[in-house]
Every structure is written in structure tokens, then in C-alpha cells.
PDB file of C-alpha atoms in Angstrom:
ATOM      1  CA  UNK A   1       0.648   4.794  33.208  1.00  0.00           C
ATOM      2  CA  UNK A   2       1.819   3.376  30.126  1.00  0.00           C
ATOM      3  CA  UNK A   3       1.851   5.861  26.709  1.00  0.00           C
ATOM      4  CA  UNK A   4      -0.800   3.963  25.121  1.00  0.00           C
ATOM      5  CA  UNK A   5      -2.986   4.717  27.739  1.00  0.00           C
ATOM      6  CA  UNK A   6      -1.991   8.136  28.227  1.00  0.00           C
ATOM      7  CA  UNK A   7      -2.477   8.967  24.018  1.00  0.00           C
ATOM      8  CA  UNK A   8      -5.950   7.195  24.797  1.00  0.00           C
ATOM      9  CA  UNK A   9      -7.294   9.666  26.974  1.00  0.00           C
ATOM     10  CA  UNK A  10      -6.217  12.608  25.716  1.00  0.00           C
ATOM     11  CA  UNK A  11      -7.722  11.126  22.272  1.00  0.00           C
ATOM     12  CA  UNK A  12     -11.292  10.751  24.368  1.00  0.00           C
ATOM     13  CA  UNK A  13     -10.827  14.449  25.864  1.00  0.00           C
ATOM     14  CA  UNK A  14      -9.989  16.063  22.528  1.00  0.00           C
ATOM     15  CA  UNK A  15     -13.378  14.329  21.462  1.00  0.00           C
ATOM     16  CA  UNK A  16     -15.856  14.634  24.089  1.00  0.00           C
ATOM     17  CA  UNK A  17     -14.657  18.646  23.817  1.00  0.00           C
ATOM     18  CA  UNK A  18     -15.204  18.491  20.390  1.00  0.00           C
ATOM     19  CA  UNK A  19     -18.683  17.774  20.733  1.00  0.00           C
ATOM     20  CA  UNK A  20     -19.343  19.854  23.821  1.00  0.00           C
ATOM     21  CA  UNK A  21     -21.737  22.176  22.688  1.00  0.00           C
ATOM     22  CA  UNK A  22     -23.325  20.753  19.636  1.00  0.00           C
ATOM     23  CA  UNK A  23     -27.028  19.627  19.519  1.00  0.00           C
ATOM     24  CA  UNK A  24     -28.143  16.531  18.274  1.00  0.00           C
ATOM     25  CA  UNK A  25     -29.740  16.494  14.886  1.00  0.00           C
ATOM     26  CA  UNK A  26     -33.397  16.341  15.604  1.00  0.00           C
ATOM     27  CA  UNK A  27     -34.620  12.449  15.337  1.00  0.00           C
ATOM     28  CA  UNK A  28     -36.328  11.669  12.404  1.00  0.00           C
ATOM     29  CA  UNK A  29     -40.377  10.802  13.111  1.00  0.00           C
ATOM     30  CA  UNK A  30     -43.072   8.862  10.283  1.00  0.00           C
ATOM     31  CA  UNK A  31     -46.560   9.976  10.601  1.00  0.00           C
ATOM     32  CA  UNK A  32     -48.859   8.047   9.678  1.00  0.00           C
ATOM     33  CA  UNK A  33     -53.301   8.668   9.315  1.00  0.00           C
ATOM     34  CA  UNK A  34     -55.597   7.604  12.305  1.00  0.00           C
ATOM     35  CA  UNK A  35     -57.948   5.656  11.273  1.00  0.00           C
ATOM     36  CA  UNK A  36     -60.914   3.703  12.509  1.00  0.00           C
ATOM     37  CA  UNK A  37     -61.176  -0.283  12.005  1.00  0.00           C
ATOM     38  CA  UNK A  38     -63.198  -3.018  13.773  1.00  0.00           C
ATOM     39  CA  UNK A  39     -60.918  -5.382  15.567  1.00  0.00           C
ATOM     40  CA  UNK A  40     -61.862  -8.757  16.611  1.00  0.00           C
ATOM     41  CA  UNK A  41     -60.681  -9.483  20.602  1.00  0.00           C
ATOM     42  CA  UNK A  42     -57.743 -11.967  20.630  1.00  0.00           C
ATOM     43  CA  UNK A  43     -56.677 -13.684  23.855  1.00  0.00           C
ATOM     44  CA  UNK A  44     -53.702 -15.837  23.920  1.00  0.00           C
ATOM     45  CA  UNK A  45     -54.331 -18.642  26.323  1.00  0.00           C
ATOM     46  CA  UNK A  46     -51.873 -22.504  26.970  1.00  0.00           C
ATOM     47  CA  UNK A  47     -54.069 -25.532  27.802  1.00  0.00           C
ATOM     48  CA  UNK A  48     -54.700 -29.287  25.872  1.00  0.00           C
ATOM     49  CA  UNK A  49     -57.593 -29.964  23.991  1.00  0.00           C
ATOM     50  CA  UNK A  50     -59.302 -32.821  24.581  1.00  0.00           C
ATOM     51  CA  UNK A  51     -61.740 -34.677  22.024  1.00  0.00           C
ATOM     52  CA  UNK A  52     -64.913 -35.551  23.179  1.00  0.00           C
ATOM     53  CA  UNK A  53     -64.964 -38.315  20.685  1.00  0.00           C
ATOM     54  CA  UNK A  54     -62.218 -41.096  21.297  1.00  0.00           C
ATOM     55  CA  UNK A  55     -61.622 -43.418  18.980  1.00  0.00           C
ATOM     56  CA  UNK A  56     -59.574 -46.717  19.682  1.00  0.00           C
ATOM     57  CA  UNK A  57     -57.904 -47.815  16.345  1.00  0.00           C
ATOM     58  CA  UNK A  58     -55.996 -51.544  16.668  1.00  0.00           C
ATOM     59  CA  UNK A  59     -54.448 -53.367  13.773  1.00  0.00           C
ATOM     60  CA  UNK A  60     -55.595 -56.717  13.286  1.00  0.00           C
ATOM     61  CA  UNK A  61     -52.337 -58.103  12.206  1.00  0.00           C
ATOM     62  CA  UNK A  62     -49.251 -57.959  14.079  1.00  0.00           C
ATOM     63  CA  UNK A  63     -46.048 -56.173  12.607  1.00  0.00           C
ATOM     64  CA  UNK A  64     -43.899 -52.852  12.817  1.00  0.00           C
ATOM     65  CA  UNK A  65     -45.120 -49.618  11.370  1.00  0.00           C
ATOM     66  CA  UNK A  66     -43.474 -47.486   8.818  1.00  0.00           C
ATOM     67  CA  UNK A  67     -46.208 -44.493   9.500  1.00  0.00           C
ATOM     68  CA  UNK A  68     -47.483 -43.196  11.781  1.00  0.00           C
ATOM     69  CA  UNK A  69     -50.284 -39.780  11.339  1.00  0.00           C
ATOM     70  CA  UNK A  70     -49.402 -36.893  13.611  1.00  0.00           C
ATOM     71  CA  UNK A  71     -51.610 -36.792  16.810  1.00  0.00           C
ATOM     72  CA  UNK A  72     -54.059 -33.902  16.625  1.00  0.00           C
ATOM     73  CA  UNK A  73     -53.772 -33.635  12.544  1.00  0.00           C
ATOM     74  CA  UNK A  74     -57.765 -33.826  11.360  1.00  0.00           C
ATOM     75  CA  UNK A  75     -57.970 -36.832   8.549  1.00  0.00           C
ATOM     76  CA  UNK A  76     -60.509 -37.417   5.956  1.00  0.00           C
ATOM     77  CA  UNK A  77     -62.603 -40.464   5.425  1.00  0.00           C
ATOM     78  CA  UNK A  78     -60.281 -43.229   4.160  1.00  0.00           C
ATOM     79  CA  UNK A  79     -57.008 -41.347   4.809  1.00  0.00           C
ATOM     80  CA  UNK A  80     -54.210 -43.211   6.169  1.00  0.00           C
ATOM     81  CA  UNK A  81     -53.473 -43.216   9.864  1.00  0.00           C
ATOM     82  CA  UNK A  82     -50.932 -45.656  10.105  1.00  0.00           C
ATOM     83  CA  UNK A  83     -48.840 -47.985   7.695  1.00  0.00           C
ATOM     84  CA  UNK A  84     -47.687 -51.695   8.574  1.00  0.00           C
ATOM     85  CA  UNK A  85     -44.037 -52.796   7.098  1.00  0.00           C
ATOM     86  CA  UNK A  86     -45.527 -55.347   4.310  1.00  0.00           C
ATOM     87  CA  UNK A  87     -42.093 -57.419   5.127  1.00  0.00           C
ATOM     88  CA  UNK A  88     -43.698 -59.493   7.433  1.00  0.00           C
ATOM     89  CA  UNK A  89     -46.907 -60.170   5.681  1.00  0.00           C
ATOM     90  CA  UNK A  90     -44.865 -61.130   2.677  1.00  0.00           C
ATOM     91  CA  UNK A  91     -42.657 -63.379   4.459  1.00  0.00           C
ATOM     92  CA  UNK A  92     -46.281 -64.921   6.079  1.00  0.00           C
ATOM     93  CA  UNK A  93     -47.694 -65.155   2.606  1.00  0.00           C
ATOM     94  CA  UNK A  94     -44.516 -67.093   0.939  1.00  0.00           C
ATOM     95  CA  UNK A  95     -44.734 -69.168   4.045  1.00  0.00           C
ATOM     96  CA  UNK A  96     -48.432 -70.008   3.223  1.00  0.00           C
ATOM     97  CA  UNK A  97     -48.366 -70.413  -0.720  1.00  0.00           C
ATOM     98  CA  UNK A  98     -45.403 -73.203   0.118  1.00  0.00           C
ATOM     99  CA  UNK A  99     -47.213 -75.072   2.487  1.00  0.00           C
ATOM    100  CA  UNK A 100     -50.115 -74.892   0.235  1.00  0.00           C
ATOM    101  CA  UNK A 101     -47.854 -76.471  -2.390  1.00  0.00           C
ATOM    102  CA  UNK A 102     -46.595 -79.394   0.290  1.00  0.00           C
ATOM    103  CA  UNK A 103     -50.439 -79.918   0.686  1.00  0.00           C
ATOM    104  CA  UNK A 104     -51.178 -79.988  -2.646  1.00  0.00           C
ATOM    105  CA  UNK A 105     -47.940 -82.404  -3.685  1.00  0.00           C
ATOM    106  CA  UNK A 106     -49.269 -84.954  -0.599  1.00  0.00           C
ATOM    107  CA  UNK A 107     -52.759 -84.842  -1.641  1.00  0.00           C
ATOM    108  CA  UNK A 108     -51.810 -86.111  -5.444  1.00  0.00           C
ATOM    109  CA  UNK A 109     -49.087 -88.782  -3.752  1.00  0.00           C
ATOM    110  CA  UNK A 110     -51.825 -90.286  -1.325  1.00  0.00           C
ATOM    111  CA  UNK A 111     -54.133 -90.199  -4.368  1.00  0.00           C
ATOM    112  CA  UNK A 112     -51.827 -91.726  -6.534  1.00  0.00           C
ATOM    113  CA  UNK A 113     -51.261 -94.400  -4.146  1.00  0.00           C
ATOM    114  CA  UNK A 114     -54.666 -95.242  -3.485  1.00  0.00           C
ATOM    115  CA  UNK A 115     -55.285 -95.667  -7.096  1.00  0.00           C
ATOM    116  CA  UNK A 116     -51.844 -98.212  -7.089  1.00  0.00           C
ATOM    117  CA  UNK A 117     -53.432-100.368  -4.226  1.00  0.00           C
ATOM    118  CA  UNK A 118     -56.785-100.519  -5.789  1.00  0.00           C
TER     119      UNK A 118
END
């Protein structure tokens, strides 16, 4: 047995004989007034709720949304649900106003013309 070992125990006896014989201070205790109080019942219970109302909701454009609600969050009349990118519909819209443009710019060529051959 090395003398580390050996200085250990003899440490550990010296203690534990040390304290052979003494009590423990007594433990220290809170008291506190009983009183009397009405307590609801509370049971805690795991399952899904289920609405009985469903409600489909559908865009009526097509595009990728930047929002989303949370599922089960309760939402006021005219609250968000979801949120389309507005990339798309802006891309859709320049797309539009420049073809109205081309319209426009063959509508006063062909009327031009006609007014040339009459």
C-alpha cells in the first residue's frame, strides 16, 4: 500500500473518531398558519383539440408565402393569416402595364395608318 494511501486512512479514522459521539445540531423547521381556502379541482390531462368549425382558406393567386399564422392561435376579424411574397405579383403587374403599352403603341400605328390610306 502506497504512503498516500496509508496517510489517507488514518486521516479518515482520526475524523470519523472525532465525530464519534457528537449529535447533530437539531435541523432547522419553518412553521407556517393553517388556514382554510377554496380550491378549484385541477386535472392535468394530453389529448388534441379538435374544432368543430373547419374552415378551408385558399389563395386565389398563386405564389410563395412569407407568413404563415400559428395553427391553433385564435385571430380577430380581418387579422392576417397568411402573407404572399408581392415579388411575383410585381413581376406579373410590370409584365401587364408593358403589354398594355405594346397594345396601346399598335392601336395608334394601325390608326395612323388607316388615316394614311384613306
Amino acid at each position: 500500500m502506497s504512503n498516500y494511501k496509508r496517510i489517507g486512512l488514518i486521516a479518515g479514522l482520526f475524523i470519523s473518531l472525532a465525530s464519534f459521539g457528537q449529535e447533530m445540531p437539531p435541523a432547522q423547521v419553518k412553521v407556517h398558519q393553517v388556514t382554510v381556502e377554496a380550491v378549484a379541482p385541477m386535472i392535468t390531462l394530453q389529448g388534441d383539440v379538435i374544432s368543430l368549425k373547419r374552415i378551408e382558406v385558399m389563395n386565389e393567386v398563386a405564389g410563395e408565402l412569407t407568413f404563415v399564422a400559428l395553427p391553433g392561435v385564435a385571430l380577430s376579424k380581418g387579422e392576417v393569416i397568411a402573407q404572399l411574397d408581392p415579388e411575383l405579383q410585381q413581376l406579373e403587374l410590370k409584365r401587364a402595364q408593358a403589354k398594355v403599352k405594346k397594345l396601346q403603341a399598335d392601336l395608334e400605328f394601325q390608326t395612323q395608318e388607316r388615316t394614311r390610306l384613306e
